[in-house]
Coordinates of C-alpha atoms and ligand atoms in Angstrom, one line a residue:
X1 CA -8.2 12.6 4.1
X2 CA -5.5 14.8 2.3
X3 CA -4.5 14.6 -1.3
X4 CA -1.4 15.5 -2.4
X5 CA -0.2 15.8 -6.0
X6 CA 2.9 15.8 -7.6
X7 CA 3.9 16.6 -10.9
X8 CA 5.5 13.3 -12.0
X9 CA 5.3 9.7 -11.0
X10 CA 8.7 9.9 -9.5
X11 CA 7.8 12.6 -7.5
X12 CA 4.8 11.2 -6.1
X13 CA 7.2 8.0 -4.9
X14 CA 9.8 10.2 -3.5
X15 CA 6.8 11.3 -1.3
X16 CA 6.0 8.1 0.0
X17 CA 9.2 7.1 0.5
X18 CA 10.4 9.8 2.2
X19 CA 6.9 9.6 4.2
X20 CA 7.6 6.0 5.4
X21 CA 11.7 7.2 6.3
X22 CA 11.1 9.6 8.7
X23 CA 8.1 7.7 10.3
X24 CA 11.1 4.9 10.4
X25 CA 13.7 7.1 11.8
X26 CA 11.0 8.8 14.3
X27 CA 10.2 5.2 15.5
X28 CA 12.8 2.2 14.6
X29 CA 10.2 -0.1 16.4
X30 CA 7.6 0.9 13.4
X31 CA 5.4 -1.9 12.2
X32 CA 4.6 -1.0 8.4
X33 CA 1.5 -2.3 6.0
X34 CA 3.0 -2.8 2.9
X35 CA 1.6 -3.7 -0.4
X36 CA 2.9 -5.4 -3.7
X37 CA 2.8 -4.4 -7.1
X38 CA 4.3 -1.9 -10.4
X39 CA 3.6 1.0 -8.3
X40 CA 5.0 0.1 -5.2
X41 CA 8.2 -0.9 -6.9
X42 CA 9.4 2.6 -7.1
X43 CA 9.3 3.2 -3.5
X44 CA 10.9 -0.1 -2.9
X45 CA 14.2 1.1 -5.0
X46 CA 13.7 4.5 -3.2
X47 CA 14.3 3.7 0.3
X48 CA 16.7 0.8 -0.7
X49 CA 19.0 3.6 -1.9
X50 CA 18.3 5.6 1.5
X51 CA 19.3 3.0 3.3
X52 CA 22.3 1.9 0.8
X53 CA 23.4 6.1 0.8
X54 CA 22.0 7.0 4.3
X55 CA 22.4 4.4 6.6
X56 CA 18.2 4.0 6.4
X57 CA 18.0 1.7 9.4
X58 CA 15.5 -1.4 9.1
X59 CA 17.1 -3.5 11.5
X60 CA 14.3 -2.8 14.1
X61 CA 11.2 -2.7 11.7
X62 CA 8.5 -5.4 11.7
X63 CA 6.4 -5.4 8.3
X64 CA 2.8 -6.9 7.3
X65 CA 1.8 -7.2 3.9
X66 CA -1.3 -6.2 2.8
X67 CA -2.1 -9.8 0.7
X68 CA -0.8 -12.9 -0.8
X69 CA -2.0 -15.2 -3.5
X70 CA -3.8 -18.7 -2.6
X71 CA -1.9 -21.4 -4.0
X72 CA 1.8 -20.0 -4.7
X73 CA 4.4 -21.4 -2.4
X74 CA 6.8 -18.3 -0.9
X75 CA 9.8 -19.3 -3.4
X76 CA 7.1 -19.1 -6.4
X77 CA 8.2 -16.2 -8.3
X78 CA 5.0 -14.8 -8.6
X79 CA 4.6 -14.8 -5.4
X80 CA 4.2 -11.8 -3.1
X81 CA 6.9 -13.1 -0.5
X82 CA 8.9 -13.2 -3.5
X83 CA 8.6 -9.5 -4.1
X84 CA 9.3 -8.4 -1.2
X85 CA 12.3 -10.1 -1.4
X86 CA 13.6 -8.6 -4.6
X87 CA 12.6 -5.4 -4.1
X88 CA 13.3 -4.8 -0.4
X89 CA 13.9 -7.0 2.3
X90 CA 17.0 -8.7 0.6
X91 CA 18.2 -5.2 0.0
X92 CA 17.9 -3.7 3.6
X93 CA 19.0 -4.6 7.2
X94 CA 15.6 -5.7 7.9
X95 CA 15.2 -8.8 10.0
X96 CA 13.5 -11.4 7.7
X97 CA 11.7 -13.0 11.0
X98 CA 9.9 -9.8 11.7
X99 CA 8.5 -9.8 7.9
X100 CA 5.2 -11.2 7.4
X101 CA 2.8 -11.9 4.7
X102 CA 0.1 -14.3 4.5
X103 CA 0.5 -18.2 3.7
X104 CA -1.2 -18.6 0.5
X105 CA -0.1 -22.3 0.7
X106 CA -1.7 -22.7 4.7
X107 CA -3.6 -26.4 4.6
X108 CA -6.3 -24.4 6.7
X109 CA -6.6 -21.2 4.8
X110 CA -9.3 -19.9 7.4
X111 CA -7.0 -20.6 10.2
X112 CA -4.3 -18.9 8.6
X113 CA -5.9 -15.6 8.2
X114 CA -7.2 -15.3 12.0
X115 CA -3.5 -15.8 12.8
X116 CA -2.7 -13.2 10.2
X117 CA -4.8 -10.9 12.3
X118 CA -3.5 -12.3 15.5
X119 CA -0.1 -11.3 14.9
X120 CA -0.6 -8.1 13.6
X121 CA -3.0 -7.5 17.3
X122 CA 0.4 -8.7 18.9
X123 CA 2.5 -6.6 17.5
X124 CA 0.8 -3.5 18.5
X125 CA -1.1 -3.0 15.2
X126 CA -0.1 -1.3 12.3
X127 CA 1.1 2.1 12.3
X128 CA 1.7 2.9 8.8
X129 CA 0.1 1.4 6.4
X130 CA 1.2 1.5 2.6
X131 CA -1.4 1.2 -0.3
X132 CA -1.7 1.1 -3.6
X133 CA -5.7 0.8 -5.8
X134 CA -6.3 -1.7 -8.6
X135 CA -8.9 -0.5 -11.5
X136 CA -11.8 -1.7 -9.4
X137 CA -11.2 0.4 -6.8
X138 CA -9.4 -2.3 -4.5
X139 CA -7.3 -1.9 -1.7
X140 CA -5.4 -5.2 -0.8
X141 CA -7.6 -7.1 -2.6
X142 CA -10.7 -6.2 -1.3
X143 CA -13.0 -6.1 -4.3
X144 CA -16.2 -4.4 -5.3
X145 CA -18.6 -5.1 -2.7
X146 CA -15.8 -5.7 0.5
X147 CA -17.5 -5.2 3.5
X148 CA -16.3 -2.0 5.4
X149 CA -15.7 -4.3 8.9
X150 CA -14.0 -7.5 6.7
X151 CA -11.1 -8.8 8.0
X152 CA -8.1 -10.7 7.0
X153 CA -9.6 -13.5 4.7
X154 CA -9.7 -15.1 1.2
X155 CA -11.2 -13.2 -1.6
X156 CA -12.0 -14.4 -5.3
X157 CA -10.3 -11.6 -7.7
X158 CA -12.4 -10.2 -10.1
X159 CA -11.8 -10.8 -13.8
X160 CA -10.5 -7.2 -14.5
X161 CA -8.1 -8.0 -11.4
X162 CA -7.0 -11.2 -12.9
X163 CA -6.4 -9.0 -16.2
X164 CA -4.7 -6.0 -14.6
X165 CA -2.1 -9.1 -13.0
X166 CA -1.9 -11.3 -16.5
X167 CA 1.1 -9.7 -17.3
X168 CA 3.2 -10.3 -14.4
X169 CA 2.1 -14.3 -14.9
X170 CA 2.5 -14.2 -18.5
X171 CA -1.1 -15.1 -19.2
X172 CA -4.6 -14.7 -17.5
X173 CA -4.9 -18.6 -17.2
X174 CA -1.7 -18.6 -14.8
X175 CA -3.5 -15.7 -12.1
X176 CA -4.7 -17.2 -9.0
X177 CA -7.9 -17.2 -8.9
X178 CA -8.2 -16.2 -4.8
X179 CA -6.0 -14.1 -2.5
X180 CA -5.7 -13.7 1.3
X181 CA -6.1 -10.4 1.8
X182 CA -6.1 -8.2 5.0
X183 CA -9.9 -6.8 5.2
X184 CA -10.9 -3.1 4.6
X185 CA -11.6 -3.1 8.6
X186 CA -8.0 -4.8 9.5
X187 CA -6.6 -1.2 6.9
X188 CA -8.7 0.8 8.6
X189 CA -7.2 -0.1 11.7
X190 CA -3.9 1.1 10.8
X191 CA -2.7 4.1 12.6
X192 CA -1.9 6.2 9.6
X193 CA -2.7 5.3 5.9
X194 CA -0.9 6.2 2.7
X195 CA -2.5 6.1 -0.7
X196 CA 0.1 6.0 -3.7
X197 CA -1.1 6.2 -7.4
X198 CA 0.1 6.8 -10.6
X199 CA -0.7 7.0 -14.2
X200 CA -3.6 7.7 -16.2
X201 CA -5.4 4.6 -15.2
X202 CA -5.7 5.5 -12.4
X203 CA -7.3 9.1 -12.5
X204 CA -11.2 7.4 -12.8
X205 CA -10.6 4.9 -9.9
X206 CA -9.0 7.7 -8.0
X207 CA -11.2 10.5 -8.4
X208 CA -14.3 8.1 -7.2
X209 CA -12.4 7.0 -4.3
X210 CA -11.3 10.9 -3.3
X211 CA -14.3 12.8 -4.6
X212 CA -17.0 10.1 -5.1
X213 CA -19.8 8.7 -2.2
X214 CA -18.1 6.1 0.6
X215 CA -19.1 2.7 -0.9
X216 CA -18.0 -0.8 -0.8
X217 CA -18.4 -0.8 -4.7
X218 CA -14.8 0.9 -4.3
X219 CA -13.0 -0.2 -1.3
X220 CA -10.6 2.7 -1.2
X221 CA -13.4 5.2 -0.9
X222 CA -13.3 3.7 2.6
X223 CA -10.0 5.4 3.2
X224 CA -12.5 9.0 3.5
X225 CA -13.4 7.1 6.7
X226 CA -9.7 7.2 8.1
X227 CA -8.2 9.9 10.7
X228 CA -5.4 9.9 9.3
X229 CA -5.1 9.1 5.2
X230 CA -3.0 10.7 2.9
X231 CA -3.5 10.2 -1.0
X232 CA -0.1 11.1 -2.8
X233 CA -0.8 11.2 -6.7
X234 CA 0.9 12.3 -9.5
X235 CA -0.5 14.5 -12.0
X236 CA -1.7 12.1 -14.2
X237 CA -3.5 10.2 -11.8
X238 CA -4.8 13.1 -10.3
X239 CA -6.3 14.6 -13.9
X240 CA -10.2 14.0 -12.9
X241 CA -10.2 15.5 -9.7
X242 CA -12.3 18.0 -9.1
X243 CA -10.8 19.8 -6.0
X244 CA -7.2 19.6 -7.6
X245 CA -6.6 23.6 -6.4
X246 CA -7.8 22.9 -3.1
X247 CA -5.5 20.3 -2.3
X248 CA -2.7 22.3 -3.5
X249 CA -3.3 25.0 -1.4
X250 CA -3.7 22.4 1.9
X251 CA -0.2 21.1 0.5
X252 CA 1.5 24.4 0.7
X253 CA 0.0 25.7 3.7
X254 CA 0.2 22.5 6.5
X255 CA 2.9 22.4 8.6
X256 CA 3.8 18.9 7.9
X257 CA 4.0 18.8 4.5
X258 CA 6.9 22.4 4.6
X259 CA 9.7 20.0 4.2
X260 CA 8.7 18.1 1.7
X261 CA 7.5 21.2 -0.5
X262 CA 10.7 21.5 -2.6
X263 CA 13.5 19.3 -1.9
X264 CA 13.4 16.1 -3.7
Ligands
F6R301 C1 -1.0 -5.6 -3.9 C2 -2.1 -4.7 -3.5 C3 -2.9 -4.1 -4.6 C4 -2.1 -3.1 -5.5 C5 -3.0 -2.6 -6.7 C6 -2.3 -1.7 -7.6 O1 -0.3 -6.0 -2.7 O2 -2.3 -4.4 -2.4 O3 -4.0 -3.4 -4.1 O4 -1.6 -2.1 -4.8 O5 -3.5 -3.7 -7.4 O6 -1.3 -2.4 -8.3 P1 -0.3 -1.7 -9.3 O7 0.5 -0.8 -8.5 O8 0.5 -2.8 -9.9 O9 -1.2 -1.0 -10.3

């Protein structure tokens, strides 16, 4: 695992998405994990404006999102499908058939997610995979106590989930109470794993999933399990970090990172 940290929460999505455009451009095949939510957005209207300004090509791309609420059809606004569509696919030259999520609405919800993880076997697998962390630690929505091997399947969100989402549904009594969500194994999986968070929020969540022991209590602490992770926080979120000069000096003295030092 790597941690990067930039100073702003700008910055830190400029990373990402500048992170997820040249693994595009180096492959136009690329199959990306993507996840949902405030955080994300940012990277969303990043590389829509790469591709509006740069000719960003998607036209190739296949994408898999990381989860999708049980019960909300794919034109529910609350939906995940839904988000994608405003934020990126409806803004890009993606092809809409090669952009999955999972059917929250499937009659046979258990069928639905082996065919979740079906596809993404028959498309090669994942070889980016974009993530965000809730409060408790989740990736997807794998919550506290997520086994390390689960797979694609349908989770019960925890109350301070169904909290950190009210907002977006206008009250808690409007959350879903279940998601489909890829497994901590399926992310695992993924060739290469990006970790984006911002805001003060997130620096306790954060700093146990960098710094603290591997355990399914936090699902993203996983991630210290993965070849190839990368964890690009802004200052904020990066406050209780121990190590927080250590990673700086990994970020200004690895080869990959030299272009990304001091351009925007
Ligand atoms: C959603 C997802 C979640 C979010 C996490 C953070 O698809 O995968 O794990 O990334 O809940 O959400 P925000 O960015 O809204 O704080």
């Amino acid at each position: 695992m790597e941690v990067i940290i930039r100073p702003t929460a700008g910055d830190a999505a400029n990373l990402a998405a500048r992170l997820m455009a040249r693994c595009l451009r180096d492959k136009p095949q690329i199959v990306f994990g993507l996840a949902t939510g405030r955080t994300m957005a940012r990277v969303y209207a990043i590389l829509v404006e790469m591709h509006k300004a740069g000719g960003l090509d998607f036209s190739l791309a296949s994408t898999f999102n990381l989860d999708e609420y049980v019960g909300l059809a794919p034109d529910d606004e609350q939906s995940y499908r839904h988000y994608m569509n405003m934020h990126l696919f409806d803004l890009v030259n993606i092809d809409l058939r090669n952009t999955y999520l999972p059917d929250g609405n499937a009659p046979d919800l258990n069928a639905e997610c082996e065919r979740y993880e079906w596809l993404i076997g028959e498309r090669g697998g994942i070889d980016f995979q974009l993530l965000g962390i809730g409060r408790t630690g989740h990736i997807g929505f794998n919550e506290p106590l997520s086994a390390m091997f689960s797979r694609t399947r349908v989770k019960a969100l925890t109350p301070e989930t169904v909290e950190q989402n009210a907002a977006l549904f206008g009250s808690p009594e409007r959350v879903p109470r279940h998601a489909i969500t890829m497994g901590v194994g399926t992310i695992l999986d993924a060739k290469r794993c990006v970790l984006l968070a911002t805001g003060p929020e997130k620096s306790d969540i954060v700093a146990r999933a960098v710094e603290g022991p591997i355990t399914s209590m936090v699902s993203a602490s996983a991630l210290q399990m993965h070849r190839r992770c990368t964890v690009i926080v802004d200052q904020d979120a990066a406050s209780r970090l121990e190590h927080q000069e250590y990673y700086e000096w990994i970020f200004e003295n690895e080869p990959e990172w030299e272009p990304y030092r001091y351009k925007k």
